[in-house]
């Protein structure tokens, strides 16, 4: 099959989605470019048109997912205030919503245990945390919080949200199914602010 025909039929997006699913369900080490190609019904050679190696494919997935999450967090920052829900509360709820409604992505982003892959994820996790922390700090009152709290509160909130998602993600529930628990959790956390 000619390269142009393969490119039209097998999109980068289809490869990323299939690889994301396989990495989560079977593990990074158990998956090869050949197995991804077979899953898609193509030869592994057609994948190399888009990605030079499996590690490059994995990194593309990580980058895409973190870009999407950071974009969602920034949208919360730019939203006008709403009665009854502060920006930090909305930020935390949107983070939980993303994690539970995008379980495969979240697991790759925050729950991968493979040492080889952690280096790909750690830099992106730090970038995501900085977006998150800047929004939290932007909504903290310097008159009510010490400089130390300006650093510790965002991290504590971030870790607590990751824990909430990790607890519920095991049951493969959607955000809507645990929304009441998420709201209660977030309101409790935000009393710190």
PDB file of C-alpha atoms in Angstrom, residues 1-153:
ATOM      1  CA  UNK A   1       0.000   0.000   0.000  1.00  0.00           C
ATOM      2  CA  UNK A   2       1.410   3.434  -0.875  1.00  0.00           C
ATOM      3  CA  UNK A   3       2.402   5.779   1.923  1.00  0.00           C
ATOM      4  CA  UNK A   4      -0.158   8.389   0.914  1.00  0.00           C
ATOM      5  CA  UNK A   5      -2.971   5.820   1.079  1.00  0.00           C
ATOM      6  CA  UNK A   6      -1.786   4.591   4.481  1.00  0.00           C
ATOM      7  CA  UNK A   7      -1.609   8.154   5.762  1.00  0.00           C
ATOM      8  CA  UNK A   8      -5.191   8.813   4.655  1.00  0.00           C
ATOM      9  CA  UNK A   9      -6.537   5.600   6.139  1.00  0.00           C
ATOM     10  CA  UNK A  10      -4.511   5.345   9.335  1.00  0.00           C
ATOM     11  CA  UNK A  11      -4.507   8.667  11.114  1.00  0.00           C
ATOM     12  CA  UNK A  12      -2.198   9.707  13.896  1.00  0.00           C
ATOM     13  CA  UNK A  13      -5.256  10.120  16.139  1.00  0.00           C
ATOM     14  CA  UNK A  14      -6.386   6.521  15.574  1.00  0.00           C
ATOM     15  CA  UNK A  15      -2.909   5.260  16.398  1.00  0.00           C
ATOM     16  CA  UNK A  16      -2.733   7.359  19.570  1.00  0.00           C
ATOM     17  CA  UNK A  17      -6.139   6.186  20.793  1.00  0.00           C
ATOM     18  CA  UNK A  18      -5.407   2.507  20.126  1.00  0.00           C
ATOM     19  CA  UNK A  19      -1.958   2.713  21.717  1.00  0.00           C
ATOM     20  CA  UNK A  20      -3.342   4.549  24.760  1.00  0.00           C
ATOM     21  CA  UNK A  21      -5.897   1.805  25.303  1.00  0.00           C
ATOM     22  CA  UNK A  22      -3.355  -0.991  24.845  1.00  0.00           C
ATOM     23  CA  UNK A  23      -0.731   0.628  27.095  1.00  0.00           C
ATOM     24  CA  UNK A  24      -3.267   0.941  29.908  1.00  0.00           C
ATOM     25  CA  UNK A  25      -4.901  -2.462  29.547  1.00  0.00           C
ATOM     26  CA  UNK A  26      -1.840  -4.587  28.787  1.00  0.00           C
ATOM     27  CA  UNK A  27       1.106  -2.505  29.987  1.00  0.00           C
ATOM     28  CA  UNK A  28       3.759  -0.626  28.067  1.00  0.00           C
ATOM     29  CA  UNK A  29       6.282  -3.463  27.991  1.00  0.00           C
ATOM     30  CA  UNK A  30       3.748  -6.022  26.716  1.00  0.00           C
ATOM     31  CA  UNK A  31       2.846  -3.882  23.714  1.00  0.00           C
ATOM     32  CA  UNK A  32       4.893  -3.605  20.548  1.00  0.00           C
ATOM     33  CA  UNK A  33       4.448  -1.536  17.425  1.00  0.00           C
ATOM     34  CA  UNK A  34       3.460  -4.802  15.761  1.00  0.00           C
ATOM     35  CA  UNK A  35       0.678  -5.465  18.308  1.00  0.00           C
ATOM     36  CA  UNK A  36      -0.642  -1.915  17.922  1.00  0.00           C
ATOM     37  CA  UNK A  37      -0.692  -2.375  14.148  1.00  0.00           C
ATOM     38  CA  UNK A  38      -2.510  -5.708  14.509  1.00  0.00           C
ATOM     39  CA  UNK A  39      -5.049  -4.120  16.852  1.00  0.00           C
ATOM     40  CA  UNK A  40      -5.750  -1.512  14.182  1.00  0.00           C
ATOM     41  CA  UNK A  41      -5.712  -4.024  11.332  1.00  0.00           C
ATOM     42  CA  UNK A  42      -2.552  -2.615   9.720  1.00  0.00           C
ATOM     43  CA  UNK A  43       1.034  -3.725   9.439  1.00  0.00           C
ATOM     44  CA  UNK A  44       3.415  -2.303  12.023  1.00  0.00           C
ATOM     45  CA  UNK A  45       5.328  -0.688   9.157  1.00  0.00           C
ATOM     46  CA  UNK A  46       2.423   1.695   8.599  1.00  0.00           C
ATOM     47  CA  UNK A  47       2.841   2.998  12.172  1.00  0.00           C
ATOM     48  CA  UNK A  48       6.434   3.959  11.501  1.00  0.00           C
ATOM     49  CA  UNK A  49       5.207   6.507   8.995  1.00  0.00           C
ATOM     50  CA  UNK A  50       3.851   8.459  11.989  1.00  0.00           C
ATOM     51  CA  UNK A  51       6.196   7.371  14.828  1.00  0.00           C
ATOM     52  CA  UNK A  52       9.820   6.238  14.741  1.00  0.00           C
ATOM     53  CA  UNK A  53       9.512   4.023  17.826  1.00  0.00           C
ATOM     54  CA  UNK A  54       7.196   2.988  20.633  1.00  0.00           C
ATOM     55  CA  UNK A  55       8.722   5.488  23.074  1.00  0.00           C
ATOM     56  CA  UNK A  56       7.989   8.353  20.677  1.00  0.00           C
ATOM     57  CA  UNK A  57       4.395   7.145  20.384  1.00  0.00           C
ATOM     58  CA  UNK A  58       4.063   6.984  24.172  1.00  0.00           C
ATOM     59  CA  UNK A  59       5.481  10.481  24.580  1.00  0.00           C
ATOM     60  CA  UNK A  60       3.036  11.821  21.972  1.00  0.00           C
ATOM     61  CA  UNK A  61       0.177  10.368  24.027  1.00  0.00           C
ATOM     62  CA  UNK A  62       1.478  11.931  27.231  1.00  0.00           C
ATOM     63  CA  UNK A  63       1.963  15.332  25.602  1.00  0.00           C
ATOM     64  CA  UNK A  64      -1.494  15.313  24.021  1.00  0.00           C
ATOM     65  CA  UNK A  65      -3.243  14.338  27.254  1.00  0.00           C
ATOM     66  CA  UNK A  66      -1.416  16.865  29.422  1.00  0.00           C
ATOM     67  CA  UNK A  67      -2.001  19.604  26.849  1.00  0.00           C
ATOM     68  CA  UNK A  68      -5.720  18.827  26.985  1.00  0.00           C
ATOM     69  CA  UNK A  69      -5.804  18.871  30.808  1.00  0.00           C
ATOM     70  CA  UNK A  70      -3.825  22.130  31.022  1.00  0.00           C
ATOM     71  CA  UNK A  71      -6.190  23.686  28.494  1.00  0.00           C
ATOM     72  CA  UNK A  72      -9.183  22.686  30.665  1.00  0.00           C
ATOM     73  CA  UNK A  73      -7.535  24.125  33.776  1.00  0.00           C
ATOM     74  CA  UNK A  74      -6.811  27.404  32.008  1.00  0.00           C
ATOM     75  CA  UNK A  75     -10.428  27.610  30.863  1.00  0.00           C
ATOM     76  CA  UNK A  76     -11.499  27.506  34.510  1.00  0.00           C
ATOM     77  CA  UNK A  77      -9.068  30.321  35.267  1.00  0.00           C
ATOM     78  CA  UNK A  78     -10.619  32.467  32.546  1.00  0.00           C
ATOM     79  CA  UNK A  79     -14.248  31.777  33.515  1.00  0.00           C
ATOM     80  CA  UNK A  80     -16.226  34.508  35.273  1.00  0.00           C
ATOM     81  CA  UNK A  81     -17.057  34.002  38.948  1.00  0.00           C
ATOM     82  CA  UNK A  82     -20.166  31.956  39.730  1.00  0.00           C
ATOM     83  CA  UNK A  83     -22.342  32.348  42.795  1.00  0.00           C
ATOM     84  CA  UNK A  84     -21.841  29.543  45.311  1.00  0.00           C
ATOM     85  CA  UNK A  85     -18.716  28.060  43.707  1.00  0.00           C
ATOM     86  CA  UNK A  86     -15.309  29.675  43.849  1.00  0.00           C
ATOM     87  CA  UNK A  87     -12.683  29.337  41.145  1.00  0.00           C
ATOM     88  CA  UNK A  88     -10.564  26.942  43.161  1.00  0.00           C
ATOM     89  CA  UNK A  89     -13.594  24.723  43.784  1.00  0.00           C
ATOM     90  CA  UNK A  90     -14.384  24.698  40.068  1.00  0.00           C
ATOM     91  CA  UNK A  91     -10.736  23.971  39.292  1.00  0.00           C
ATOM     92  CA  UNK A  92     -10.720  20.952  41.596  1.00  0.00           C
ATOM     93  CA  UNK A  93     -14.058  19.671  40.298  1.00  0.00           C
ATOM     94  CA  UNK A  94     -12.964  19.991  36.667  1.00  0.00           C
ATOM     95  CA  UNK A  95      -9.757  18.120  37.461  1.00  0.00           C
ATOM     96  CA  UNK A  96     -11.792  15.310  39.060  1.00  0.00           C
ATOM     97  CA  UNK A  97     -14.208  15.307  36.119  1.00  0.00           C
ATOM     98  CA  UNK A  98     -11.310  14.969  33.665  1.00  0.00           C
ATOM     99  CA  UNK A  99      -9.716  12.130  35.632  1.00  0.00           C
ATOM    100  CA  UNK A 100     -12.847  10.046  36.034  1.00  0.00           C
ATOM    101  CA  UNK A 101     -14.307  10.655  32.581  1.00  0.00           C
ATOM    102  CA  UNK A 102     -10.945  10.022  30.864  1.00  0.00           C
ATOM    103  CA  UNK A 103      -9.729   7.061  32.879  1.00  0.00           C
ATOM    104  CA  UNK A 104      -7.299   5.676  30.275  1.00  0.00           C
ATOM    105  CA  UNK A 105      -5.650   9.049  29.818  1.00  0.00           C
ATOM    106  CA  UNK A 106      -5.482   9.711  33.565  1.00  0.00           C
ATOM    107  CA  UNK A 107      -3.910   6.327  34.271  1.00  0.00           C
ATOM    108  CA  UNK A 108      -1.154   6.970  31.754  1.00  0.00           C
ATOM    109  CA  UNK A 109      -0.649  10.520  32.999  1.00  0.00           C
ATOM    110  CA  UNK A 110      -0.585   9.903  36.757  1.00  0.00           C
ATOM    111  CA  UNK A 111      -0.635   6.193  37.586  1.00  0.00           C
ATOM    112  CA  UNK A 112       1.968   4.616  35.296  1.00  0.00           C
ATOM    113  CA  UNK A 113       4.487   2.615  37.314  1.00  0.00           C
ATOM    114  CA  UNK A 114       7.028   1.701  34.658  1.00  0.00           C
ATOM    115  CA  UNK A 115      10.347   3.333  35.609  1.00  0.00           C
ATOM    116  CA  UNK A 116      11.325   3.855  31.981  1.00  0.00           C
ATOM    117  CA  UNK A 117       8.132   5.816  31.352  1.00  0.00           C
ATOM    118  CA  UNK A 118       8.064   7.895  34.525  1.00  0.00           C
ATOM    119  CA  UNK A 119      10.622  10.278  33.068  1.00  0.00           C
ATOM    120  CA  UNK A 120       8.197  11.056  30.229  1.00  0.00           C
ATOM    121  CA  UNK A 121       5.387  11.678  32.684  1.00  0.00           C
ATOM    122  CA  UNK A 122       7.213  13.540  35.466  1.00  0.00           C
ATOM    123  CA  UNK A 123       8.081  16.587  33.370  1.00  0.00           C
ATOM    124  CA  UNK A 124       4.499  16.860  32.125  1.00  0.00           C
ATOM    125  CA  UNK A 125       3.102  16.290  35.625  1.00  0.00           C
ATOM    126  CA  UNK A 126       5.255  19.171  36.848  1.00  0.00           C
ATOM    127  CA  UNK A 127       4.027  21.396  34.013  1.00  0.00           C
ATOM    128  CA  UNK A 128       0.417  20.524  34.840  1.00  0.00           C
ATOM    129  CA  UNK A 129       1.015  21.159  38.541  1.00  0.00           C
ATOM    130  CA  UNK A 130       2.456  24.603  37.786  1.00  0.00           C
ATOM    131  CA  UNK A 131      -0.693  25.582  35.866  1.00  0.00           C
ATOM    132  CA  UNK A 132      -2.819  24.216  38.707  1.00  0.00           C
ATOM    133  CA  UNK A 133      -0.728  25.895  41.435  1.00  0.00           C
ATOM    134  CA  UNK A 134      -0.708  29.279  39.685  1.00  0.00           C
ATOM    135  CA  UNK A 135      -4.517  29.255  39.572  1.00  0.00           C
ATOM    136  CA  UNK A 136      -4.764  28.287  43.252  1.00  0.00           C
ATOM    137  CA  UNK A 137      -2.214  30.933  44.303  1.00  0.00           C
ATOM    138  CA  UNK A 138      -4.013  33.526  42.199  1.00  0.00           C
ATOM    139  CA  UNK A 139      -7.098  32.917  44.325  1.00  0.00           C
ATOM    140  CA  UNK A 140      -5.369  32.938  47.719  1.00  0.00           C
ATOM    141  CA  UNK A 141      -5.304  36.106  49.806  1.00  0.00           C
ATOM    142  CA  UNK A 142      -1.759  37.081  50.800  1.00  0.00           C
ATOM    143  CA  UNK A 143      -3.151  38.785  53.889  1.00  0.00           C
ATOM    144  CA  UNK A 144      -4.629  35.502  55.125  1.00  0.00           C
ATOM    145  CA  UNK A 145      -1.910  33.056  54.046  1.00  0.00           C
ATOM    146  CA  UNK A 146       1.803  32.931  54.736  1.00  0.00           C
ATOM    147  CA  UNK A 147       4.353  32.642  51.960  1.00  0.00           C
ATOM    148  CA  UNK A 148       4.869  29.039  53.019  1.00  0.00           C
ATOM    149  CA  UNK A 149       1.135  28.349  52.611  1.00  0.00           C
ATOM    150  CA  UNK A 150       1.285  29.814  49.105  1.00  0.00           C
ATOM    151  CA  UNK A 151       3.547  26.881  48.252  1.00  0.00           C
ATOM    152  CA  UNK A 152       2.133  24.104  50.439  1.00  0.00           C
ATOM    153  CA  UNK A 153      -1.609  24.636  49.877  1.00  0.00           C
TER     154      UNK A 153
END
